[in-house]
mmCIF file of C-alpha atoms in Angstrom:
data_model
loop_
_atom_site.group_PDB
_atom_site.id
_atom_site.type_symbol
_atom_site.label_atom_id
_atom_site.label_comp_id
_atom_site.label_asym_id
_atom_site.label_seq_id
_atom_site.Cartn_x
_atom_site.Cartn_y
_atom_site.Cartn_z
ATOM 1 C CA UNK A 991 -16.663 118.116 181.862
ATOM 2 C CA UNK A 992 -18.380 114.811 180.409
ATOM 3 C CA UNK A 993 -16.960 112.519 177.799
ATOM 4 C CA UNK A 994 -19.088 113.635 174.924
ATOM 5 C CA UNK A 995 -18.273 116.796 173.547
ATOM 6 C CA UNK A 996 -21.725 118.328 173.381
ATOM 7 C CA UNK A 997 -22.744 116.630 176.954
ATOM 8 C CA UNK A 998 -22.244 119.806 178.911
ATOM 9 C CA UNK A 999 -25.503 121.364 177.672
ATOM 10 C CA UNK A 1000 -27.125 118.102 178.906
ATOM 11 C CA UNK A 1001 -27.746 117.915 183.024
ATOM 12 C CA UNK A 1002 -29.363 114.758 182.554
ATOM 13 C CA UNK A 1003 -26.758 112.918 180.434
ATOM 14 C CA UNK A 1004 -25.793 110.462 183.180
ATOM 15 C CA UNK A 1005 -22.633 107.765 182.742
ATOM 16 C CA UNK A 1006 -21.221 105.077 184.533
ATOM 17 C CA UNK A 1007 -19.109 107.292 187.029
ATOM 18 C CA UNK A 1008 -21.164 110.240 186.825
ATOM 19 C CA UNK A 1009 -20.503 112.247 189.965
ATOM 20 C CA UNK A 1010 -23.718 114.175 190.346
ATOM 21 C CA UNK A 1011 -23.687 113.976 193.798
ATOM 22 C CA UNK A 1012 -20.525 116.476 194.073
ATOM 23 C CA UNK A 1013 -22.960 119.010 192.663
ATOM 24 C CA UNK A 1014 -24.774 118.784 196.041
ATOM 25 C CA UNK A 1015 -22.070 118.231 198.045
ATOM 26 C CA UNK A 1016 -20.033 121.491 197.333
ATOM 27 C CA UNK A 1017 -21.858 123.883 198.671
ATOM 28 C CA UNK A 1018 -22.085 122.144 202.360
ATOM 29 C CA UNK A 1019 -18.027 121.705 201.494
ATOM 30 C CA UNK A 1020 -18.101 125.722 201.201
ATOM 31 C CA UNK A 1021 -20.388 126.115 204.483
ATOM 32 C CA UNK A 1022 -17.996 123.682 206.267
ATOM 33 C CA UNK A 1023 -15.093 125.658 205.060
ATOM 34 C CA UNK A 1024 -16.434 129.000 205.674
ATOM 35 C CA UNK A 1025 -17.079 128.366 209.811
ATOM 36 C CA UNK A 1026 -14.278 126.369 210.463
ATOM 37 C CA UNK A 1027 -12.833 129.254 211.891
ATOM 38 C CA UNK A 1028 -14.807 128.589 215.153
ATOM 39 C CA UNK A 1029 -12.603 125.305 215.613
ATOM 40 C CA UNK A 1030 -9.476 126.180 213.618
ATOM 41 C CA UNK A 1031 -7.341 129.089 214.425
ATOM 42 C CA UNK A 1032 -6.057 131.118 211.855
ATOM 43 C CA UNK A 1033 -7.133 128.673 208.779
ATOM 44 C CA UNK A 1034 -5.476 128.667 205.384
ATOM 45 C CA UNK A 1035 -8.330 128.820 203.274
ATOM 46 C CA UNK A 1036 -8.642 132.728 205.286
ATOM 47 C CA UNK A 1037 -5.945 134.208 202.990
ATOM 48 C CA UNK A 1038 -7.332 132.741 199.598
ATOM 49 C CA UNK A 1039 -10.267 134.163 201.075
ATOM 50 C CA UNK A 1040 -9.471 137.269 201.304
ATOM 51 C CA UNK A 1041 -7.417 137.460 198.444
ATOM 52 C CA UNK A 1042 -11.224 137.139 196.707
ATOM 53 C CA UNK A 1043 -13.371 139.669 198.598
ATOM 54 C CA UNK A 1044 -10.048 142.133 198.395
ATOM 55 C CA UNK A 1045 -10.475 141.736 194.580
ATOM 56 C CA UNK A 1046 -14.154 142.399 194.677
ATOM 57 C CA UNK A 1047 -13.888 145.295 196.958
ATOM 58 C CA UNK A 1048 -11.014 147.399 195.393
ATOM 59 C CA UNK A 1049 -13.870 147.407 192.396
ATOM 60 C CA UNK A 1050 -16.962 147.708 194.070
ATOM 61 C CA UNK A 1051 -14.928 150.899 196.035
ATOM 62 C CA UNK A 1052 -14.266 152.692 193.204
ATOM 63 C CA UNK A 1053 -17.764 152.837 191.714
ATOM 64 C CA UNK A 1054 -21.328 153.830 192.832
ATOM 65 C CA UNK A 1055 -22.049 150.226 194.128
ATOM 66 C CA UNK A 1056 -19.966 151.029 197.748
ATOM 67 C CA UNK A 1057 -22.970 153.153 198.692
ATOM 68 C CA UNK A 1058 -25.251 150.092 198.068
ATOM 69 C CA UNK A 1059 -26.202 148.325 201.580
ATOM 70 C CA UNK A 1060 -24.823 145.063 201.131
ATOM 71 C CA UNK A 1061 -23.723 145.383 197.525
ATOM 72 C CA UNK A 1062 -20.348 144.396 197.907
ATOM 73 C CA UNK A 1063 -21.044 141.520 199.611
ATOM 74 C CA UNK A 1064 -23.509 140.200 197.357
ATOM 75 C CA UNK A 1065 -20.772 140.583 194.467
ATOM 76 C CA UNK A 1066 -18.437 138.905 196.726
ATOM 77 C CA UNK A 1067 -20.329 136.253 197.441
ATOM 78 C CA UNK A 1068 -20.905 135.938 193.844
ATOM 79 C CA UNK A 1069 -17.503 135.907 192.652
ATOM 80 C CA UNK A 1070 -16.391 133.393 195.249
ATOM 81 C CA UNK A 1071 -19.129 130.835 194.011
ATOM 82 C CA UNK A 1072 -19.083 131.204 190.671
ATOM 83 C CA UNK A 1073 -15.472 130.271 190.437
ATOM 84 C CA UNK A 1074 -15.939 127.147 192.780
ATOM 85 C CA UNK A 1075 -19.027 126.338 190.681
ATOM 86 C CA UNK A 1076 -16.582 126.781 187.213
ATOM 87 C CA UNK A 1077 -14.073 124.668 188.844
ATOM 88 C CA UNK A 1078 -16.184 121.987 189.786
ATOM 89 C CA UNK A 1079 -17.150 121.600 186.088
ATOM 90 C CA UNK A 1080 -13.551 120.605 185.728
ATOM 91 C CA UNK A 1081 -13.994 117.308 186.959
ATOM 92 C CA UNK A 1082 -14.600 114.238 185.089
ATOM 93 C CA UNK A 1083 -17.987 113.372 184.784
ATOM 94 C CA UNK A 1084 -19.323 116.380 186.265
ATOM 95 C CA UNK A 1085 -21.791 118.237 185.104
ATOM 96 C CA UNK A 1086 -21.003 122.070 184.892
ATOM 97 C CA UNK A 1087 -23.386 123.972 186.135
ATOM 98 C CA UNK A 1088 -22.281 127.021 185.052
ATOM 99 C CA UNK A 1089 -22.750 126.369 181.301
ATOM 100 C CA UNK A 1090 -26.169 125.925 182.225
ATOM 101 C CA UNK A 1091 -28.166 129.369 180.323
ATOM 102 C CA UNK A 1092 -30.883 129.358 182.593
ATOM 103 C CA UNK A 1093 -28.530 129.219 185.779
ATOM 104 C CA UNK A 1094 -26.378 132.027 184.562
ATOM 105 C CA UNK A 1095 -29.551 133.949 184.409
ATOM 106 C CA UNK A 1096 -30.876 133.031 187.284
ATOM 107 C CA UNK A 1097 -27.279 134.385 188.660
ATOM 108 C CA UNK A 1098 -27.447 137.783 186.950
ATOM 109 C CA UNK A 1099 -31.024 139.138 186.507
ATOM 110 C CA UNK A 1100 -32.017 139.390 189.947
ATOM 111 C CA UNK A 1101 -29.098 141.083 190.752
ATOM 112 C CA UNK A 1102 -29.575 143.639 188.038
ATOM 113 C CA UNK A 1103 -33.264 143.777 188.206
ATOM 114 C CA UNK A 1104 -32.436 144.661 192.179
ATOM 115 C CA UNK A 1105 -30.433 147.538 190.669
ATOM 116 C CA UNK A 1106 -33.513 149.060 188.894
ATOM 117 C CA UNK A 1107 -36.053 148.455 190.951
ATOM 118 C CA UNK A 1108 -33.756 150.330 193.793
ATOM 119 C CA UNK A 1109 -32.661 153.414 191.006
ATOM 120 C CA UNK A 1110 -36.706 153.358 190.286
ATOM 121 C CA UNK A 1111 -37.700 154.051 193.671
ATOM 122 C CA UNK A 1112 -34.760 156.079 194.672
ATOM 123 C CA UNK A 1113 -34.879 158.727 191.964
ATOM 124 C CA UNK A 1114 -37.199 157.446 188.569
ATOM 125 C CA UNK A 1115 -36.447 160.264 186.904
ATOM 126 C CA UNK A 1116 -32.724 159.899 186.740
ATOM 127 C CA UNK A 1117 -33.109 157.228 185.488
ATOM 128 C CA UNK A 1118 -35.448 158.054 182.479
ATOM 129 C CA UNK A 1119 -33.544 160.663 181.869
ATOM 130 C CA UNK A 1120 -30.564 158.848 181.793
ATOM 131 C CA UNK A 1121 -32.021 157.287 178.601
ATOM 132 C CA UNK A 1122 -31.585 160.417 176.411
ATOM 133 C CA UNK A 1123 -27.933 161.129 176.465
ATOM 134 C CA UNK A 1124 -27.266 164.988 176.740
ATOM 135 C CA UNK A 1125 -26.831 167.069 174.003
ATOM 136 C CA UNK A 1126 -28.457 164.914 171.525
ATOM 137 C CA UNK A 1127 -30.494 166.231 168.333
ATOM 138 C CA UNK A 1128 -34.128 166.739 168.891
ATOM 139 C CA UNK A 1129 -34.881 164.417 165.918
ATOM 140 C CA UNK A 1130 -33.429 161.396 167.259
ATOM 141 C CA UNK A 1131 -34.702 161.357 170.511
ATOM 142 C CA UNK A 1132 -37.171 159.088 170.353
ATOM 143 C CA UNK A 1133 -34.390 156.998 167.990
ATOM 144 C CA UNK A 1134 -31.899 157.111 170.746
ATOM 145 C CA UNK A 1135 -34.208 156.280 173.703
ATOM 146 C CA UNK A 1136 -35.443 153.377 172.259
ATOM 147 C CA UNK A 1137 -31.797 151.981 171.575
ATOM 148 C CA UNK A 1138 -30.629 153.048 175.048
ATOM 149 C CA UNK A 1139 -34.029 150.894 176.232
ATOM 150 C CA UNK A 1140 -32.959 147.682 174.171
ATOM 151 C CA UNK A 1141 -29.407 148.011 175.733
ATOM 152 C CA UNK A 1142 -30.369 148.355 179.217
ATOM 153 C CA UNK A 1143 -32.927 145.440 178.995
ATOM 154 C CA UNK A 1144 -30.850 142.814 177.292
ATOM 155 C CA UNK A 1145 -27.940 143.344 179.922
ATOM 156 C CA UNK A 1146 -29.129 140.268 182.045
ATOM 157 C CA UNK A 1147 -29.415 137.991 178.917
ATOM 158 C CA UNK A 1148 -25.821 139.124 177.566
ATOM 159 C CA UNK A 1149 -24.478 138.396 181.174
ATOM 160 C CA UNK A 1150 -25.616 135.039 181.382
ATOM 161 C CA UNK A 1151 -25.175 134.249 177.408
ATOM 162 C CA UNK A 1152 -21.740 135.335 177.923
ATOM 163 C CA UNK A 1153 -20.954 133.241 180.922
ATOM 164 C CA UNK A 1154 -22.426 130.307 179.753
ATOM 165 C CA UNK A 1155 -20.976 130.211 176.011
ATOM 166 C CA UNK A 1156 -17.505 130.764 177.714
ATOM 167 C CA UNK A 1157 -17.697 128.081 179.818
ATOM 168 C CA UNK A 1158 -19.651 125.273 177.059
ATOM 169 C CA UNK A 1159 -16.756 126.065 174.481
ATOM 170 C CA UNK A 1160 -13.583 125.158 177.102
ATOM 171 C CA UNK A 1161 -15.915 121.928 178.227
ATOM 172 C CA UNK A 1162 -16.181 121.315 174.872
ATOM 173 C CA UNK A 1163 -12.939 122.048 172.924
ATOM 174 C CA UNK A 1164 -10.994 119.744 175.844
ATOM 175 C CA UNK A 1165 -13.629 116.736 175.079
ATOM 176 C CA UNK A 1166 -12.463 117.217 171.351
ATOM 177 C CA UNK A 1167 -8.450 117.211 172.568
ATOM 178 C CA UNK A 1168 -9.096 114.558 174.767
ATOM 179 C CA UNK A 1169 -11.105 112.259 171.972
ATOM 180 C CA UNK A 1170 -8.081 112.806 169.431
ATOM 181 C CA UNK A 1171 -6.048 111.885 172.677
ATOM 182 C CA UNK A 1172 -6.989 108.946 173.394
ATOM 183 C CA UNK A 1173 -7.224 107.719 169.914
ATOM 184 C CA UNK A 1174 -3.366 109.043 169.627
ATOM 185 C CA UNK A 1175 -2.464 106.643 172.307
ATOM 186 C CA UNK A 1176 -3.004 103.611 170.200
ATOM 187 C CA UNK A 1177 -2.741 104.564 166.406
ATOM 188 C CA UNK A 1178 -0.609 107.686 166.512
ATOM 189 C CA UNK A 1179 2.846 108.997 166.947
ATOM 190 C CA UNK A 1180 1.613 112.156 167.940
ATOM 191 C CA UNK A 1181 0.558 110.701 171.345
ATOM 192 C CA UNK A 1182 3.380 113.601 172.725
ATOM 193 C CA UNK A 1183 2.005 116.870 171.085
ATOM 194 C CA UNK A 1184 -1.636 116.080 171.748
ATOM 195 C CA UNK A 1185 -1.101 115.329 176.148
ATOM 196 C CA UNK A 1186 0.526 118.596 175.831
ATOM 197 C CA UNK A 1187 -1.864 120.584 174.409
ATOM 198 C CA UNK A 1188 -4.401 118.858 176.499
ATOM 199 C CA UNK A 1189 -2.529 119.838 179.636
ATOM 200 C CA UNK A 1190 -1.974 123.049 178.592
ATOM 201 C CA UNK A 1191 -5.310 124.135 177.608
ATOM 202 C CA UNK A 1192 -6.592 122.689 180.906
ATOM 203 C CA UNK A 1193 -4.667 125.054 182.791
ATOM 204 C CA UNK A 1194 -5.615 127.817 180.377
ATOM 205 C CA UNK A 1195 -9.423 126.605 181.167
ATOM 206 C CA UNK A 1196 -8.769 126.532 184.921
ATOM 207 C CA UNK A 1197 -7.475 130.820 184.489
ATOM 208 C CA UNK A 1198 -10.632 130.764 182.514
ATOM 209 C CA UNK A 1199 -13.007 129.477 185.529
ATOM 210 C CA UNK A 1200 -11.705 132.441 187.676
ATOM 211 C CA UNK A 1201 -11.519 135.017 184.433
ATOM 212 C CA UNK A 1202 -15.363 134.106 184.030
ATOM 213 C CA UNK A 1203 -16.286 134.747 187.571
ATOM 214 C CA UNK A 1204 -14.435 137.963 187.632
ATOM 215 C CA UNK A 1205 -15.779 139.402 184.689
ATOM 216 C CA UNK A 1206 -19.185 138.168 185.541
ATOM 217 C CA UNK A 1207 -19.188 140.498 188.462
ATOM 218 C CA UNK A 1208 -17.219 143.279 187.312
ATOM 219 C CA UNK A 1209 -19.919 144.118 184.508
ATOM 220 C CA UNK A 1210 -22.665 143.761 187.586
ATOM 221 C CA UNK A 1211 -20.078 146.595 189.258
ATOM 222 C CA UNK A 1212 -19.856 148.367 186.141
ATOM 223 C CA UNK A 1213 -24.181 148.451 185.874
ATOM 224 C CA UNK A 1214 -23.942 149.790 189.799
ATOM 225 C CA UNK A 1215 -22.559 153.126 188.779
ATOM 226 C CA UNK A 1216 -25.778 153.628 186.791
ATOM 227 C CA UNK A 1217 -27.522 153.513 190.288
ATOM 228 C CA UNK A 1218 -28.953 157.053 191.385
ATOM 229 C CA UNK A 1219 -28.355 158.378 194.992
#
């Protein structure tokens, strides 16, 4: 979250405490974190931990995905970085990564191209005829395949749009709070109302960073079931 409103679609908009190098330091952070169970016993960060990949596998169990070698912990690996990348957007001067398009994308469509490729080799003609929904009328065939198409293709680009528009409009609706903010602290009696709403809404954006991440990878679930055996 950077001071100007519209900075978060910038990765090059650099200020006087810009903290770019967080960007590189949290995922060696993550690594540290994630083998310090060879030198600490029983760590705390185990049981927020597995609070995530229980999350992720209570959905990826109930759908096609669970057959999937290694599916589930692809999406949990996902999930769990994702939010930490979200989060770290939160911090002043930070850049957020996640409300980058092309990152989103690069998040989502190899995942679900994965899932095609595999369905393709697996059994093709499921999935062509999984185009044509049964029982339709003769005449719109053609009609209804060509929609069904469209819809599977643009499922990467609606991932990532959706990812990345949800996370630019909570960067940039707190730079507007916080502007009117700190004008209120110096020509305004309102100075009250407006640190509230800007606390509030920052916790609401913080349930948003983890809403985001959990959606994100629910809908890559959801595409899973689609998967033939």
């Amino acid at each position: 979250m950077l001071v100007d409103i519209f900075s978060c679609f910038d990765d090059k908009n650099e200020v006087f405490m810009s903290l770019y190098l967080l960007m590189w330091a949290l995922p060696l952070a993550v690594l540290v974190v994630f083998i310090s169970n060879y030198w600490v016993s029983n760590p705390g960060w185990m049981l927020l931990l597995g609070g995530l990949k229980q999350t992720i596998f209570s959905q990826v169990g109930r759908s096609l995905g669970m057959g999937l070698d290694g599916f589930v912990s692809l999406v949990a690996v996902l999930f769990t970085g994702i939010i930490l990348m979200n989060l770290s957007g939160m911090v002043p001067y930070v850049f957020g990564v996640t409300s980058h398009l092309l990152l989103s994308f690069s998040l989502g469509f190899p995942v679900w191209l994965s899932l095609i490729l595999s369905a393709l080799v697996v059994n093709w003609s499921s999935v062509v005829a999984a185009l044509l929904p049964a029982g339709a009328p003769p005449a719109l065939s053609p009609f209804l395949v060509l929609v069904e198409t469209v819809s599977l293709l643009v499922r990467p680009i609606t991932l990532s749009v959706r990812l990345a528009a949800n996370m630019s409009a909570g960067h940039i609706v707190l730079g507007l709070v916080g502007n009117y903010f700190a004008g209120a602290c110096f020509s305004s009696s309102s100075v009250l109302i407006l640190a509230l709403v800007q606390v509030f809404y920052s916790i609401f954006e913080f349930a948003i960073c983890a809403v985001q991440g959990y959606i994100f990878c629910l809908l890559l679930v959801l595409y899973s079931d689609e998967h033939s055996r």
